[in-house]
Amino acid sequence: MQSSNSEKELYKKDNSGSGGNGKLYLVLLVAAVCFAFAAFVIAIVSLSMQNGSASPSVVNVGSSAAGLTSDDYNDDRVWLIHNGHAGYNVQYISEKTGKIEGFDVDIFNAVCRIANKNCKLVADVWSNCWDSVTGETSRGGFGLMSGWFDACGGWRVKPDRQRTFAFSDPFTESPHQAFATLPGNPGSFDWQDITGKTIGFIDGSSGDEFCLAKSEEIVGAVLPTENIQHCITLEECYDLLVDDTIDAIFADATWFRGRTDVEEITDRLQACPVGGSAMMTRLDSKLVDWWNPAQAKLLASKEYHEICNDVKVTHGHQSGYDPEDFCFDY
């Protein structure tokens, strides 16, 4: 079917008239949108600039990532403190309350209160703070390395640990180490010469085989791997003593205080450089920034000595420390 001449003329007018105007309007519309978008971006950038430099942008990338997170600026955040509930008077689970109690816990509660921080205790195994494997170099525990908690409470300051973690100021004196055997030392163990002897070490104790190896007063202090036995608990080491798998246990002397199943047979040894109990944290943690000032206030107060007294009064039913062993100026 052929179009009429009038229809063709109309088509030409539309094409050269209103159609051309439509294209112009479209170009102008696109330009206006682009201009508006550019103005919006410039406005956003200008708002984020102060005194010629960009203000800090904090992104919460998770507790296990390095650097600051939004939680570090939040006064209401919960700070998680690991406790290994060792079963003696600095950390233990109360049979009455079912809660973690002890000298360390009293210190944690007091410091967090003074600093006005919300702290919670996390019960977990020692190895998630510091891991020891027979024949291998001790290393940071998976839990603290992964950010499961903000700090492991009550850990001794040692050079090998300082290569991996940061520490607060200590809240106790430096510990001593000791050997222990079954009561009466039935095997006549000579702690001054341990050549050929098999020694048990408690995981998490600062008195490990690397500490022992630094002793200059003990012959045979550097033990071959086959003469090293690791135990998860003191009770496990005790069982190894009973069946003659090991000749003695080496650990911080406080592990043996008040025990009747084992006997400390040495004078107080300072086998290796060890600091007092402190908060052990990841290197990127901000906990120490508020902990140290608050702890300093506590140590200068009467409350600290009251907490030390409670080692005997409140926690005296548990074996372990005497306050004279570790409290400052007690």
XYZ file of C-alpha atoms in Angstrom:
330
model
C 0.000 0.000 0.000
C 1.478 3.396 -1.048
C 1.502 6.413 1.312
C -0.163 9.612 0.058
C 1.876 12.752 -0.741
C 0.336 14.560 2.274
C 1.510 11.803 4.679
C 5.062 11.999 3.294
C 5.106 15.765 3.751
C 3.919 15.366 7.376
C 6.643 12.810 8.054
C 9.312 15.189 6.742
C 8.029 18.046 8.965
C 8.009 15.825 12.060
C 11.520 14.602 11.313
C 12.953 18.070 10.808
C 10.892 19.838 13.515
C 9.618 18.224 16.720
C 11.974 15.209 16.320
C 15.001 17.501 16.305
C 13.746 19.312 19.352
C 13.359 15.951 21.145
C 17.017 15.099 20.572
C 18.061 18.469 21.947
C 15.947 18.006 25.051
C 17.538 14.572 25.632
C 21.066 15.990 25.397
C 20.194 18.774 27.829
C 18.638 16.288 30.263
C 21.732 14.056 30.265
C 23.982 17.064 30.830
C 21.845 18.238 33.749
C 21.967 14.805 35.409
C 25.763 14.632 35.024
C 26.142 18.132 36.474
C 23.908 17.282 39.441
C 25.831 14.075 40.162
C 29.174 15.901 40.020
C 27.862 18.548 42.410
C 26.657 15.817 44.797
C 30.075 14.123 44.839
C 31.860 17.435 45.454
C 29.500 18.188 48.345
C 30.152 14.805 49.993
C 33.926 15.186 49.684
C 33.845 18.704 51.086
C 31.834 17.574 54.100
C 34.452 14.919 54.909
C 37.289 17.425 54.832
C 38.270 19.415 57.899
C 41.083 21.945 57.914
C 42.296 20.699 54.564
C 42.632 16.999 55.550
C 40.251 14.083 55.583
C 38.776 13.121 58.954
C 39.599 9.561 60.149
C 37.310 6.878 58.841
C 36.945 3.929 61.220
C 35.671 0.666 59.843
C 34.867 -2.262 62.091
C 36.742 -5.044 60.331
C 36.381 -7.572 63.100
C 38.199 -8.273 66.369
C 40.794 -10.477 64.728
C 41.997 -7.865 62.237
C 44.912 -5.539 62.866
C 44.447 -1.833 63.542
C 41.728 0.223 65.159
C 38.085 -0.748 64.964
C 34.955 1.167 65.818
C 34.823 -0.736 69.119
C 38.054 0.943 70.225
C 36.150 4.241 70.341
C 33.113 2.762 72.076
C 32.999 3.181 75.872
C 30.175 0.650 76.062
C 32.053 -2.217 74.448
C 32.561 -5.441 76.384
C 36.188 -6.406 77.079
C 36.664 -10.182 77.240
C 39.284 -11.525 79.653
C 40.407 -15.150 79.422
C 40.705 -17.227 82.591
C 42.161 -20.709 82.658
C 40.618 -21.568 86.068
C 43.794 -23.391 87.132
C 42.277 -24.738 90.329
C 44.351 -22.785 92.841
C 43.706 -19.572 94.679
C 44.366 -17.048 91.903
C 41.874 -18.558 89.444
C 39.414 -21.332 90.279
C 35.774 -22.274 89.774
C 33.808 -21.918 92.991
C 31.783 -24.973 93.949
C 29.261 -22.690 95.652
C 28.661 -20.137 92.902
C 29.884 -21.964 89.814
C 31.756 -18.778 88.866
C 35.438 -18.073 88.293
C 36.939 -16.614 91.465
C 40.368 -15.932 92.969
C 42.993 -13.234 93.455
C 43.379 -12.549 89.722
C 39.627 -12.175 89.322
C 39.487 -9.704 92.221
C 42.198 -7.647 90.486
C 40.347 -7.773 87.146
C 37.088 -6.646 88.721
C 38.719 -3.779 90.602
C 40.680 -2.428 87.617
C 37.673 -2.609 85.293
C 35.547 -0.797 87.865
C 38.140 1.968 88.342
C 38.473 2.368 84.564
C 34.676 2.298 84.169
C 34.919 -0.523 81.641
C 32.520 -3.396 81.043
C 34.588 -6.580 81.410
C 33.512 -10.206 81.150
C 35.446 -13.340 82.066
C 35.840 -16.152 79.544
C 36.681 -19.643 80.824
C 38.886 -21.535 78.384
C 41.936 -23.799 78.277
C 45.401 -22.336 78.846
C 46.646 -23.378 75.417
C 44.367 -20.845 73.714
C 46.575 -18.166 75.290
C 50.027 -19.742 75.062
C 50.735 -23.107 73.489
C 53.583 -25.410 74.475
C 54.447 -28.605 72.614
C 57.255 -30.960 73.608
C 60.337 -30.340 71.504
C 58.921 -27.209 69.845
C 59.260 -23.505 70.546
C 56.325 -22.189 72.562
C 53.960 -19.956 70.596
C 50.917 -17.731 70.874
C 47.648 -19.511 71.568
C 45.090 -19.718 68.784
C 42.337 -18.074 70.831
C 44.194 -14.864 71.674
C 45.834 -14.699 68.248
C 42.387 -14.995 66.631
C 40.741 -12.355 68.811
C 38.430 -14.658 70.756
C 39.201 -12.505 73.805
C 40.898 -9.152 74.403
C 43.393 -10.366 76.990
C 44.612 -13.403 78.855
C 44.648 -12.429 82.507
C 47.400 -13.191 85.004
C 50.173 -14.254 82.625
C 53.845 -13.901 83.515
C 55.919 -11.489 81.463
C 58.618 -13.450 79.608
C 60.922 -12.488 76.716
C 59.619 -15.245 74.433
C 56.022 -14.158 75.025
C 56.932 -10.511 74.467
C 58.044 -11.404 70.957
C 54.438 -12.327 70.200
C 52.204 -10.376 72.580
C 52.000 -7.105 74.498
C 51.738 -6.910 78.291
C 50.308 -4.538 80.835
C 52.319 -3.496 83.862
C 52.509 -6.454 86.285
C 50.278 -6.535 89.357
C 52.432 -9.054 91.304
C 56.084 -9.643 92.084
C 58.173 -11.910 89.839
C 57.767 -15.638 90.555
C 60.339 -18.262 91.449
C 60.586 -21.733 89.993
C 60.953 -25.074 91.762
C 61.220 -28.840 91.366
C 58.684 -31.094 93.059
C 58.517 -34.855 93.619
C 56.252 -37.227 95.474
C 56.248 -36.526 99.225
C 59.519 -37.542 100.849
C 61.373 -37.598 97.503
C 61.316 -41.437 97.319
C 63.548 -41.515 94.234
C 66.203 -39.314 95.877
C 65.977 -36.840 93.012
C 68.956 -34.428 92.979
C 67.731 -31.154 91.535
C 71.264 -29.776 91.236
C 72.193 -32.455 88.666
C 69.369 -33.652 86.419
C 71.503 -35.349 83.782
C 69.525 -38.229 82.279
C 66.389 -37.375 84.259
C 62.918 -36.960 82.754
C 61.114 -33.826 83.836
C 57.423 -32.914 83.606
C 56.313 -29.388 82.657
C 52.842 -27.891 83.034
C 51.477 -26.254 79.896
C 51.114 -22.522 80.401
C 53.593 -22.290 83.261
C 56.375 -19.764 82.808
C 58.634 -22.444 84.286
C 58.981 -24.437 81.064
C 61.921 -26.353 79.570
C 63.268 -23.194 77.949
C 63.278 -21.445 81.314
C 65.035 -24.410 82.929
C 67.668 -24.461 80.172
C 68.746 -20.944 81.189
C 69.665 -22.013 84.715
C 73.389 -21.784 85.434
C 73.231 -23.597 88.785
C 71.716 -26.876 87.538
C 73.875 -29.468 85.763
C 72.105 -31.006 82.760
C 69.545 -28.188 82.568
C 69.358 -28.434 78.762
C 67.216 -31.531 78.331
C 66.981 -33.699 75.209
C 63.474 -33.965 73.751
C 62.995 -37.532 74.984
C 63.461 -36.321 78.583
C 60.701 -33.705 78.364
C 57.087 -34.509 79.227
C 54.277 -31.970 78.953
C 51.146 -32.093 81.116
C 47.891 -30.202 80.706
C 47.412 -29.987 84.492
C 49.426 -30.538 87.663
C 47.275 -33.584 88.352
C 48.373 -35.124 85.053
C 52.022 -34.560 85.992
C 51.316 -36.113 89.395
C 50.063 -39.280 87.679
C 53.305 -39.399 85.669
C 55.261 -39.200 88.928
C 53.266 -42.049 90.425
C 53.920 -44.412 87.500
C 57.621 -43.367 87.275
C 57.258 -41.837 83.806
C 58.950 -38.667 85.103
C 61.436 -38.070 87.911
C 60.222 -34.614 88.933
C 58.015 -31.671 87.972
C 59.454 -28.230 87.175
C 57.145 -25.197 87.332
C 56.523 -21.889 89.078
C 56.841 -22.601 92.795
C 53.333 -21.358 93.471
C 51.907 -24.422 91.701
C 53.105 -26.543 94.638
C 52.101 -24.375 97.598
C 49.570 -25.956 99.917
C 49.672 -29.307 98.092
C 50.004 -32.573 100.010
C 50.340 -34.878 96.992
C 53.621 -33.331 95.818
C 56.545 -31.786 97.686
C 58.698 -28.838 96.670
C 62.312 -29.940 97.147
C 64.278 -26.866 96.084
C 65.061 -23.443 97.360
C 63.468 -20.653 95.400
C 65.113 -20.629 91.995
C 65.235 -17.720 89.585
C 66.063 -19.931 86.636
C 65.045 -17.460 83.956
C 63.974 -13.803 83.673
C 60.257 -13.716 84.379
C 58.118 -10.717 85.285
C 55.062 -10.694 87.502
C 51.478 -11.470 86.558
C 50.024 -9.121 83.930
C 47.449 -8.847 81.158
C 48.691 -10.447 77.943
C 47.164 -8.986 74.773
C 47.569 -8.913 71.025
C 50.063 -6.335 69.799
C 47.277 -4.251 68.225
C 45.077 -4.208 71.329
C 44.171 -0.933 73.078
C 43.351 -2.587 76.404
C 46.690 -1.667 78.008
C 46.068 2.038 77.275
C 43.283 2.206 79.862
C 44.323 -0.748 82.019
C 47.703 0.581 83.217
C 46.434 3.935 84.590
C 43.530 2.239 86.383
C 45.790 -0.499 87.772
C 48.256 2.088 89.051
C 45.433 3.672 91.077
C 44.504 0.273 92.493
C 48.085 -0.642 93.480
C 48.424 2.675 95.341
C 45.209 2.095 97.295
C 44.204 0.169 100.410
C 41.965 -1.964 98.226
C 44.993 -3.729 96.711
C 46.140 -4.871 100.165
C 42.583 -5.949 100.998
C 42.573 -8.069 97.842
C 45.904 -9.563 98.941
C 44.446 -10.335 102.387
C 41.538 -12.099 100.704
C 43.970 -14.654 99.280
C 43.898 -16.173 102.768
C 40.511 -14.978 104.008
C 38.218 -15.540 101.008
C 40.263 -17.922 98.870
C 42.202 -19.693 101.622
C 40.387 -22.977 101.049
C 42.254 -23.267 97.744
C 45.908 -24.256 97.525
C 48.411 -21.929 95.903
C 49.909 -18.553 96.699
C 50.561 -16.869 99.993
C 50.165 -13.099 99.616
C 53.721 -12.700 100.954
C 54.904 -14.604 97.876
C 53.726 -12.153 95.267
C 51.905 -9.026 96.517
C 53.795 -5.741 96.223
C 54.901 -4.217 99.567
C 52.867 -6.740 101.548
